[in-house]
Structure formats: C-alpha cells, structure tokens
Amino acid sequence: MSVSFVGRVIGTKMPKTAKVEVFRLKLDPIVLKYYKTRKKFFAHDERQQCREGDLVFIQACRPISKHKAFNVTRIVERAPQLTDPVKTTEHSQTESSPSEAES
C-alpha cells in the first residue's frame, strides 16, 4: 500500500509539475484536540492537465527528481474557470488631472 493524499493545486509554473498543498488533522496527545497542519508536495503531471485551484489525488512513486516523488493520479474536482467579460481597454480612460479640475 502506497502513500496517497488529496490536496489543492497551488502552482503549475514548472513544466509537468504541480505544486500541491495537503491539509491534515493531527491529534495533540496532551490536550486531545485536533489541529490542522499543511504540507506542500511537488507532483508529476505528465499530461499537464492541472490548473491552480484543482482538487487532485496524488500517490507516492519512485523519486522522479530531487523534489518530486508523487504522481497526480486523478483530478477530483476542477477549479472554476474565471474569465473577464469586459475588455480592459474599455476601462482605461484617462481621468482629468487635479490641476484641470481646479480651473
């Protein structure tokens, strides 16, 4: 049985690599309360399908590079695709300078 996690993609700037943040609950042995911990893993994404914000399932594998030892097995949930319906050129009108407003 290999180690596997579910985490959120926080970066895809490197080719064929996804930076995944995994949150886990750990039990404090003295206080007997759970606290949240997080860890970031580099995972191999062969087909480069991951986007920032996706929820992915990663599984341990042999070391692929110095930092990568996980594979993206599947994408559990896609992040919503945000698009700006208004062009930025329409909003870039020059405003009057303060000296023109005084006269």
PDB file of C-alpha atoms in Angstrom:
ATOM      1  CA  MET A   1       0.000   0.000   0.000  1.00  0.00           C
ATOM      2  CA  SER A   2       1.478   3.319  -1.058  1.00  0.00           C
ATOM      3  CA  VAL A   3       1.074   6.747   0.499  1.00  0.00           C
ATOM      4  CA  SER A   4      -1.638   8.900  -1.086  1.00  0.00           C
ATOM      5  CA  PHE A   5      -3.162  12.303  -0.369  1.00  0.00           C
ATOM      6  CA  VAL A   6      -5.885  14.617  -1.624  1.00  0.00           C
ATOM      7  CA  GLY A   7      -4.813  18.232  -1.987  1.00  0.00           C
ATOM      8  CA  ARG A   8      -5.325  21.529  -3.782  1.00  0.00           C
ATOM      9  CA  VAL A   9      -3.045  22.634  -6.644  1.00  0.00           C
ATOM     10  CA  ILE A  10      -1.378  25.928  -5.743  1.00  0.00           C
ATOM     11  CA  GLY A  11       1.098  26.245  -8.607  1.00  0.00           C
ATOM     12  CA  THR A  12       1.729  24.945 -12.125  1.00  0.00           C
ATOM     13  CA  LYS A  13       4.566  27.172 -13.315  1.00  0.00           C
ATOM     14  CA  MET A  14       7.057  24.333 -13.826  1.00  0.00           C
ATOM     15  CA  PRO A  15       6.614  22.026 -16.829  1.00  0.00           C
ATOM     16  CA  LYS A  16       4.948  18.684 -15.995  1.00  0.00           C
ATOM     17  CA  THR A  17       4.882  19.565 -12.286  1.00  0.00           C
ATOM     18  CA  ALA A  18       2.061  20.588  -9.971  1.00  0.00           C
ATOM     19  CA  LYS A  19       2.635  22.065  -6.534  1.00  0.00           C
ATOM     20  CA  VAL A  20       0.004  20.527  -4.251  1.00  0.00           C
ATOM     21  CA  GLU A  21      -0.897  21.674  -0.739  1.00  0.00           C
ATOM     22  CA  VAL A  22      -2.252  18.960   1.552  1.00  0.00           C
ATOM     23  CA  PHE A  23      -4.105  19.698   4.807  1.00  0.00           C
ATOM     24  CA  ARG A  24      -4.293  17.077   7.555  1.00  0.00           C
ATOM     25  CA  LEU A  25      -5.760  16.948  11.047  1.00  0.00           C
ATOM     26  CA  LYS A  26      -3.401  15.784  13.780  1.00  0.00           C
ATOM     27  CA  LEU A  27      -4.312  14.928  17.345  1.00  0.00           C
ATOM     28  CA  ASP A  28      -2.420  16.639  20.143  1.00  0.00           C
ATOM     29  CA  PRO A  29      -1.591  13.828  22.597  1.00  0.00           C
ATOM     30  CA  ILE A  30      -1.699  16.017  25.705  1.00  0.00           C
ATOM     31  CA  VAL A  31      -4.664  18.320  25.097  1.00  0.00           C
ATOM     32  CA  LEU A  32      -6.562  15.720  22.990  1.00  0.00           C
ATOM     33  CA  LYS A  33      -7.624  18.297  20.416  1.00  0.00           C
ATOM     34  CA  TYR A  34      -7.176  18.204  16.662  1.00  0.00           C
ATOM     35  CA  TYR A  35      -5.167  20.856  14.868  1.00  0.00           C
ATOM     36  CA  LYS A  36      -4.703  21.468  11.170  1.00  0.00           C
ATOM     37  CA  THR A  37      -1.304  21.026   9.519  1.00  0.00           C
ATOM     38  CA  ARG A  38      -0.335  21.622   5.931  1.00  0.00           C
ATOM     39  CA  LYS A  39       2.446  20.422   3.686  1.00  0.00           C
ATOM     40  CA  LYS A  40       3.363  21.170   0.093  1.00  0.00           C
ATOM     41  CA  PHE A  41       4.364  18.413  -2.331  1.00  0.00           C
ATOM     42  CA  PHE A  42       5.640  18.513  -5.894  1.00  0.00           C
ATOM     43  CA  ALA A  43       3.713  16.022  -8.027  1.00  0.00           C
ATOM     44  CA  HIS A  44       4.412  14.829 -11.566  1.00  0.00           C
ATOM     45  CA  ASP A  45       1.664  15.820 -14.030  1.00  0.00           C
ATOM     46  CA  GLU A  46       2.576  14.068 -17.295  1.00  0.00           C
ATOM     47  CA  ARG A  47      -0.264  15.464 -19.436  1.00  0.00           C
ATOM     48  CA  GLN A  48      -0.184  18.946 -17.831  1.00  0.00           C
ATOM     49  CA  GLN A  49      -3.927  18.891 -17.122  1.00  0.00           C
ATOM     50  CA  CYS A  50      -3.843  20.508 -13.670  1.00  0.00           C
ATOM     51  CA  ARG A  51      -4.791  24.137 -13.129  1.00  0.00           C
ATOM     52  CA  GLU A  52      -4.442  26.225 -10.000  1.00  0.00           C
ATOM     53  CA  GLY A  53      -7.303  25.516  -7.617  1.00  0.00           C
ATOM     54  CA  ASP A  54      -7.979  21.937  -8.776  1.00  0.00           C
ATOM     55  CA  LEU A  55      -8.520  19.272  -6.135  1.00  0.00           C
ATOM     56  CA  VAL A  56      -6.257  16.331  -7.034  1.00  0.00           C
ATOM     57  CA  PHE A  57      -5.400  12.847  -5.780  1.00  0.00           C
ATOM     58  CA  ILE A  58      -1.626  12.274  -5.547  1.00  0.00           C
ATOM     59  CA  GLN A  59       0.122   8.976  -4.939  1.00  0.00           C
ATOM     60  CA  ALA A  60       3.717   8.210  -3.930  1.00  0.00           C
ATOM     61  CA  CYS A  61       6.043   6.769  -6.564  1.00  0.00           C
ATOM     62  CA  ARG A  62       9.756   6.353  -7.118  1.00  0.00           C
ATOM     63  CA  PRO A  63      11.677   9.645  -6.998  1.00  0.00           C
ATOM     64  CA  ILE A  64      11.382  11.383 -10.363  1.00  0.00           C
ATOM     65  CA  SER A  65      13.679  14.280  -9.455  1.00  0.00           C
ATOM     66  CA  LYS A  66      15.218  15.830  -6.351  1.00  0.00           C
ATOM     67  CA  HIS A  67      11.855  17.109  -5.067  1.00  0.00           C
ATOM     68  CA  LYS A  68       9.241  15.087  -6.996  1.00  0.00           C
ATOM     69  CA  ALA A  69       8.188  11.737  -5.536  1.00  0.00           C
ATOM     70  CA  PHE A  70       4.415  11.857  -6.233  1.00  0.00           C
ATOM     71  CA  ASN A  71       2.213  11.358  -9.296  1.00  0.00           C
ATOM     72  CA  VAL A  72      -1.088  13.113  -9.977  1.00  0.00           C
ATOM     73  CA  THR A  73      -3.385  10.104 -10.236  1.00  0.00           C
ATOM     74  CA  ARG A  74      -6.651  11.899 -10.984  1.00  0.00           C
ATOM     75  CA  ILE A  75      -8.352  15.256 -10.762  1.00  0.00           C
ATOM     76  CA  VAL A  76     -11.151  15.005  -8.197  1.00  0.00           C
ATOM     77  CA  GLU A  77     -12.670  18.456  -8.738  1.00  0.00           C
ATOM     78  CA  ARG A  78     -11.936  21.142 -11.322  1.00  0.00           C
ATOM     79  CA  ALA A  79     -11.469  24.757 -10.281  1.00  0.00           C
ATOM     80  CA  PRO A  80     -13.970  27.212 -11.786  1.00  0.00           C
ATOM     81  CA  GLN A  81     -12.633  28.971 -14.884  1.00  0.00           C
ATOM     82  CA  LEU A  82     -12.831  32.716 -14.364  1.00  0.00           C
ATOM     83  CA  THR A  83     -12.959  34.969 -17.401  1.00  0.00           C
ATOM     84  CA  ASP A  84     -13.323  38.722 -17.599  1.00  0.00           C
ATOM     85  CA  PRO A  85     -16.265  39.558 -19.915  1.00  0.00           C
ATOM     86  CA  VAL A  86     -15.255  43.201 -20.167  1.00  0.00           C
ATOM     87  CA  LYS A  87     -12.158  44.225 -22.087  1.00  0.00           C
ATOM     88  CA  THR A  88      -9.579  46.166 -20.091  1.00  0.00           C
ATOM     89  CA  THR A  89      -9.209  48.716 -22.915  1.00  0.00           C
ATOM     90  CA  GLU A  90     -12.745  49.984 -22.293  1.00  0.00           C
ATOM     91  CA  HIS A  91     -11.880  50.826 -18.684  1.00  0.00           C
ATOM     92  CA  SER A  92      -8.556  52.518 -19.394  1.00  0.00           C
ATOM     93  CA  GLN A  93      -9.949  56.020 -19.962  1.00  0.00           C
ATOM     94  CA  THR A  94      -7.693  58.793 -18.773  1.00  0.00           C
ATOM     95  CA  GLU A  95      -9.001  60.764 -15.851  1.00  0.00           C
ATOM     96  CA  SER A  96      -8.623  64.534 -15.618  1.00  0.00           C
ATOM     97  CA  SER A  97      -5.648  65.714 -13.610  1.00  0.00           C
ATOM     98  CA  PRO A  98      -6.227  67.700 -10.370  1.00  0.00           C
ATOM     99  CA  SER A  99      -4.907  70.909 -11.982  1.00  0.00           C
ATOM    100  CA  GLU A 100      -7.593  70.712 -14.716  1.00  0.00           C
ATOM    101  CA  ALA A 101     -10.330  70.159 -12.112  1.00  0.00           C
ATOM    102  CA  GLU A 102      -9.406  73.384 -10.257  1.00  0.00           C
ATOM    103  CA  SER A 103      -9.658  75.623 -13.343  1.00  0.00           C
TER     104      SER A 103
END
